[in-house]
Tab-separated table of C-alpha atoms and ligand atoms in Angstrom:
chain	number	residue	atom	x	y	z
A	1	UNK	CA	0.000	0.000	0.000
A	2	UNK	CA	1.048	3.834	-0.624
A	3	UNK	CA	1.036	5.764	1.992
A	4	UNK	CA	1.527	9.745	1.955
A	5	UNK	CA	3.332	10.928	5.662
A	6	UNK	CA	3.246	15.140	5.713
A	7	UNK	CA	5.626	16.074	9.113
A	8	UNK	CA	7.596	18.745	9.377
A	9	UNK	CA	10.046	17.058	12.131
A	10	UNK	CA	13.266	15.889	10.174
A	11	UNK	CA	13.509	12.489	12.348
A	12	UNK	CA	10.052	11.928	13.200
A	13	UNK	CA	9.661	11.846	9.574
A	14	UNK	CA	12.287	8.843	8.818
A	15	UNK	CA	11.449	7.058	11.869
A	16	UNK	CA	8.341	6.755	10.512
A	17	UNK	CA	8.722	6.503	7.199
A	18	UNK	CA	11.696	3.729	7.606
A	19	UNK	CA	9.126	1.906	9.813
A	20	UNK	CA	6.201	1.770	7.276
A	21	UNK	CA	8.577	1.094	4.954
A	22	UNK	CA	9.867	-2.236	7.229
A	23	UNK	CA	6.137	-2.948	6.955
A	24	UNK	CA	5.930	-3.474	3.511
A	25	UNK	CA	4.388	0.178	2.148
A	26	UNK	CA	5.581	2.722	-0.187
A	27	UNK	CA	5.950	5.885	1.591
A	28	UNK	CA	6.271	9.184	0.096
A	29	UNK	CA	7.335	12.544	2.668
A	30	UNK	CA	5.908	16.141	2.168
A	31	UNK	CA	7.910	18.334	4.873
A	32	UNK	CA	4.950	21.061	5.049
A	33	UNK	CA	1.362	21.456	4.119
A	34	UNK	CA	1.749	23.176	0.989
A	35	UNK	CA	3.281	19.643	-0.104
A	36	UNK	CA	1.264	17.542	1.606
A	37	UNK	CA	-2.060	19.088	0.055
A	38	UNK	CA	-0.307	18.786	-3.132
A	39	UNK	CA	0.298	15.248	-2.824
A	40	UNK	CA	-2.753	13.770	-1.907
A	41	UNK	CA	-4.450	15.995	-4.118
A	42	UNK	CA	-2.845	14.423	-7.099
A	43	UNK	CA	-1.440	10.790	-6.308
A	44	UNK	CA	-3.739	7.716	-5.277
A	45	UNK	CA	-2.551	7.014	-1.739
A	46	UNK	CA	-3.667	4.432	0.457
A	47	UNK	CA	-3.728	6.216	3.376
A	48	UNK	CA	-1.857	9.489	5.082
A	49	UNK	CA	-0.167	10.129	7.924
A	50	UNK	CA	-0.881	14.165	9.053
A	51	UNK	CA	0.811	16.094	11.537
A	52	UNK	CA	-1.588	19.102	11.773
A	53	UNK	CA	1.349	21.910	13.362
A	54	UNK	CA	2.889	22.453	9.852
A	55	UNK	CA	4.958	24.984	7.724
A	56	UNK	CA	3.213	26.889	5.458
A	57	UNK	CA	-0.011	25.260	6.139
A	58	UNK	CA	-1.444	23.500	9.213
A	59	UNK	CA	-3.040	20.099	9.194
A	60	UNK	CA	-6.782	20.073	9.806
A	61	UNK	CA	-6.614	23.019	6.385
A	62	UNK	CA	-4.913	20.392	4.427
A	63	UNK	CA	-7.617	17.640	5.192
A	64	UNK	CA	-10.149	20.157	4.987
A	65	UNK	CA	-9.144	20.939	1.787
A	66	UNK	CA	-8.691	17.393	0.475
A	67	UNK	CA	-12.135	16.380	1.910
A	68	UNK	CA	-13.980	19.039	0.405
A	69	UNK	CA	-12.221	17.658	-2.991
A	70	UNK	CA	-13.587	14.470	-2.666
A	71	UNK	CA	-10.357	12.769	-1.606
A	72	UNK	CA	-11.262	9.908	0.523
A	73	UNK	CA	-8.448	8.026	1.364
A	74	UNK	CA	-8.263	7.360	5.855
A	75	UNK	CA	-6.238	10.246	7.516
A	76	UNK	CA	-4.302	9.489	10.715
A	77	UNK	CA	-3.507	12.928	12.388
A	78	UNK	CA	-0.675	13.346	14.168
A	79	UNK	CA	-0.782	15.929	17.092
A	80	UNK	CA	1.946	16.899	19.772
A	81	UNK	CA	-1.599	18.439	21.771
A	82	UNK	CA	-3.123	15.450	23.367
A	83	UNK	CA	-6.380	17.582	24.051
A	84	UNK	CA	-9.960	16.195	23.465
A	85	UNK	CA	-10.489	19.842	21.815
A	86	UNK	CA	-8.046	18.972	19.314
A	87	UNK	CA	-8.782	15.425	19.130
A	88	UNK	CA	-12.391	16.196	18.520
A	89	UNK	CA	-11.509	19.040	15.896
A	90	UNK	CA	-9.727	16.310	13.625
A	91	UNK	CA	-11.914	13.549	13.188
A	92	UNK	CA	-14.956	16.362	12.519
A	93	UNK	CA	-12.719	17.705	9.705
A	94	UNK	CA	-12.444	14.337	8.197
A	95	UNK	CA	-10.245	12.136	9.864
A	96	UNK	CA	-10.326	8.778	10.862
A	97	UNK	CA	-8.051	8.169	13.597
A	98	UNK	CA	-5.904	10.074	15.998
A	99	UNK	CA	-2.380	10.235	17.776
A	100	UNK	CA	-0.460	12.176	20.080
A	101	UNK	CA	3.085	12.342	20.068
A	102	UNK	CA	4.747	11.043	21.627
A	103	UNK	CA	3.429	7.541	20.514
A	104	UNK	CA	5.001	4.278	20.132
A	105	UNK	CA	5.744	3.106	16.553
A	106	UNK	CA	4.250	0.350	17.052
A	107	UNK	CA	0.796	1.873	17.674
A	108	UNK	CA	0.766	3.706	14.555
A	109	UNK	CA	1.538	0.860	12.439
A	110	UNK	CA	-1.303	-1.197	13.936
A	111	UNK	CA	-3.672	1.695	13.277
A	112	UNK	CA	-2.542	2.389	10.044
A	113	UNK	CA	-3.065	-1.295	9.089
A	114	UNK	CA	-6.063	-1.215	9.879
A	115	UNK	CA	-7.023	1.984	8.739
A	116	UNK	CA	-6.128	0.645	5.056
A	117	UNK	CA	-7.522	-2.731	5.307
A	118	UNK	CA	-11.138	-1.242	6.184
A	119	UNK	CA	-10.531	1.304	3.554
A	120	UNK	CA	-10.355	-1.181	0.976
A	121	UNK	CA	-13.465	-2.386	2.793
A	122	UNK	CA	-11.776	-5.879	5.008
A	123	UNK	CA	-12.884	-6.000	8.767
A	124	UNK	CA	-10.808	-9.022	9.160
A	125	UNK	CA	-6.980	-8.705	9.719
A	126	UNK	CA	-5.852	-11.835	8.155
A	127	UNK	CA	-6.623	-11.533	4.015
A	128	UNK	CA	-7.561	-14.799	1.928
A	129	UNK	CA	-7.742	-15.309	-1.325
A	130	UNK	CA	-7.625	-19.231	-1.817
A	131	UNK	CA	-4.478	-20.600	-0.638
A	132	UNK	CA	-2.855	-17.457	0.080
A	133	UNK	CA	-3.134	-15.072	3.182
A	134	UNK	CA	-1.772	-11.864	4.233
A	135	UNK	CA	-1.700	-11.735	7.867
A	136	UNK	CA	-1.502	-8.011	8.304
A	137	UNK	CA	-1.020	-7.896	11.895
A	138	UNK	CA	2.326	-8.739	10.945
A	139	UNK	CA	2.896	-8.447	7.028
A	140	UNK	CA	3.290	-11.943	6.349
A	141	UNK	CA	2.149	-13.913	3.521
A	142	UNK	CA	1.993	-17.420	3.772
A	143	UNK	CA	0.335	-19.960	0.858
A	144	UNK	CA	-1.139	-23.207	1.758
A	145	UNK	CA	0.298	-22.392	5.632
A	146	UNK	CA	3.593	-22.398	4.229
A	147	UNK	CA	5.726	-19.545	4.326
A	148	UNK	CA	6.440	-16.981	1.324
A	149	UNK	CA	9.511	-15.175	0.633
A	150	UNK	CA	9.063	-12.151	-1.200
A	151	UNK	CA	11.160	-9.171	-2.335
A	152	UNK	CA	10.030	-5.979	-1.197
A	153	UNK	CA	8.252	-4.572	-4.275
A	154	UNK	CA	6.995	-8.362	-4.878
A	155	UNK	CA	5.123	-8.010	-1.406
A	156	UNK	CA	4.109	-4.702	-2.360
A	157	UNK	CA	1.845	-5.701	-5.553
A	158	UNK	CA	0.696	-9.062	-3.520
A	159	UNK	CA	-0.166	-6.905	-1.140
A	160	UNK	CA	-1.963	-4.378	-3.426
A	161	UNK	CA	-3.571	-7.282	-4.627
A	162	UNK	CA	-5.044	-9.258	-2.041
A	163	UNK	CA	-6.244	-5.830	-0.765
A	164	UNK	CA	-8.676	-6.030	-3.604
A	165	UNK	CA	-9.390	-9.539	-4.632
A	166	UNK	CA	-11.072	-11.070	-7.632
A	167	UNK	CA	-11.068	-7.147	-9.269
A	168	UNK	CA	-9.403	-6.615	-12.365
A	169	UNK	CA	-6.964	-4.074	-11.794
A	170	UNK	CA	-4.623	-1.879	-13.999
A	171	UNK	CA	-0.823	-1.838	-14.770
A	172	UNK	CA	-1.134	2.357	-14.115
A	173	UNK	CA	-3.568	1.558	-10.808
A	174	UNK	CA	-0.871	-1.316	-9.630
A	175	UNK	CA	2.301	1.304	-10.126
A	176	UNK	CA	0.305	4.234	-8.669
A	177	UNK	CA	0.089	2.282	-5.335
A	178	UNK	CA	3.445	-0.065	-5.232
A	179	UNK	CA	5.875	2.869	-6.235
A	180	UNK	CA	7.480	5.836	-4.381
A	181	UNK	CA	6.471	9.469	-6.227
A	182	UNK	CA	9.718	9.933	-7.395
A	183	UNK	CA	9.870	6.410	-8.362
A	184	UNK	CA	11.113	5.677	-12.142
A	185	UNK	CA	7.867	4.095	-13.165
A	186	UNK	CA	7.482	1.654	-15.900
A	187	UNK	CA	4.848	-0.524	-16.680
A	188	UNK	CA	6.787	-3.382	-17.691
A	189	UNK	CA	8.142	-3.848	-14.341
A	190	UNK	CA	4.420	-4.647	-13.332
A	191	UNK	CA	4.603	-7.587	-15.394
A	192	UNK	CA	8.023	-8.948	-14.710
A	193	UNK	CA	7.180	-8.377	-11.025
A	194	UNK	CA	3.454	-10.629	-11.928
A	195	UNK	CA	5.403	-13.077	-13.382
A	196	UNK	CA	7.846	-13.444	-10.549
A	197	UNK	CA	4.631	-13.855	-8.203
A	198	UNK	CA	3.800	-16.060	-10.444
A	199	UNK	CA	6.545	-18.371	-10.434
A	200	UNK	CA	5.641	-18.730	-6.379
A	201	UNK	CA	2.239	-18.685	-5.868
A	202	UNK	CA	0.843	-20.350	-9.304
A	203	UNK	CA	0.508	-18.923	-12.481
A	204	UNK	CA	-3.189	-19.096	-12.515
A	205	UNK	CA	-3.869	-17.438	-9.804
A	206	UNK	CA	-3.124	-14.035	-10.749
A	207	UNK	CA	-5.013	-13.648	-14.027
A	208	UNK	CA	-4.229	-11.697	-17.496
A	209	UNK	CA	-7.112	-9.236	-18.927
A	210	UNK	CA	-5.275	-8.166	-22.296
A	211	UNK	CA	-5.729	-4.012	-22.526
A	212	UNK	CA	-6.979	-4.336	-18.954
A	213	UNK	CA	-4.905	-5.979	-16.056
A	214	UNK	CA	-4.654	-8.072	-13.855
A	215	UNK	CA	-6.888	-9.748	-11.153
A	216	UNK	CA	-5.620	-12.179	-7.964
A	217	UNK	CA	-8.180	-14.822	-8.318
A	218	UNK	CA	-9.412	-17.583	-5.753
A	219	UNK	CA	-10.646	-19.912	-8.264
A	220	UNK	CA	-7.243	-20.042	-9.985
A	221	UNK	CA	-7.322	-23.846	-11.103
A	222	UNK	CA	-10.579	-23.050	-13.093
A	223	UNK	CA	-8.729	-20.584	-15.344
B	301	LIG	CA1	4.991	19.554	13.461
């Protein structure tokens, strides 16, 4: 999953990003709100990370803004003011969850999990599609309870995959949501990256629509 993390803090930023980055996401930093708003304006994130004191311009403007835009993708606000005020203030401007600093990494990866997993519409923590889960409690994949090694961008598209099951989806959609912003982006690595996944999880189970995409199927021994 892509996720979007606007903080001004120079550290706070890494540690974060470096940790949701350990978890398996693409992470891309805006250093004040000017950027932020930019960024989730434009690129399909998965979910955002928001401190709301900001350079240039502060937090609950930014998700004010996107809201009102029509961007829907879950917020997590970050806040150094542990205040019920503030808390309060945030999720009525649009957000979906809330932390105050300071807050163990930990906690905001479990939150964050499941702030993407219901936004792609699973209750559940543990993701099946046939023979293959995705615990996301802990980012594992394992298929038929054994197991599966993965490269990083490899768990990325699984990932992006088995977040939306059974739906066709496209080499531009897949990209948009496996790849940094200032990623080089090319459309053939979609495919060599689907083939590899092929190679270990069955090369039936993750479907060709030619012009279209792709689509993780359950029923892949039918195809
Ligand atoms: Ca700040």
């Amino acid at each position: 999953m892509r996720i979007l993390v606007v903080e001004d803090e120079p550290d706070m930023a890494r540690q974060v990003r470096d940790a949701l980055t350990a978890a398996g996401h693409a992470v891309d930093l805006a250093p004040d709100g000017e950027e932020g708003h930019f960024l989730g304006d434009t690129e399909p994130y998965d979910a955002a990370v928001l401190d709301l004191g900001l350079p240039k311009r502060g937090g609950l403007s930014v998700l004010d803004a996107w809201r009102r835009d029509g961007r829907r993708f879950p917020v997590l606000i970050l806040s150094a003011r542990d205040t019920w005020r503030e808390k309060v203030l945030g999720l009525r401007s649009g957000a979906d969850d809330y932390l105050a600093k300071p807050f163990e990494m930990e906690e905001l990866l479990a939150r964050l999990e499941a702030l993407t997993r219901r936004g792609a519409g699973h209750a559940a923590p543990v993701l099946v599609c046939g023979p293959l889960r995705l615990d996301t409690t802990r980012g594992h994949f394992d298929l038929d309870g054994a197991p599966l090694v993965l490269t990083a961008l490899e768990h990325r598209l699984l990932a992006y995959l088995i977040h939306h099951p059974e739906k066709v989806l496209s080499k531009t959609e897949l990209s948009e949501h496996i790849y940094e912003h200032d990623a080089d982006r090319d459309s053939n690595t979609i495919e060599v990256l689907v083939n590899r996944l092929r190679n270990k999880i069955g090369a039936s189970r993750i479907r060709t629509h030619r012009g279209r995409g792709y689509q993780l199927t359950a029923d892949g021994d039918a195809a």
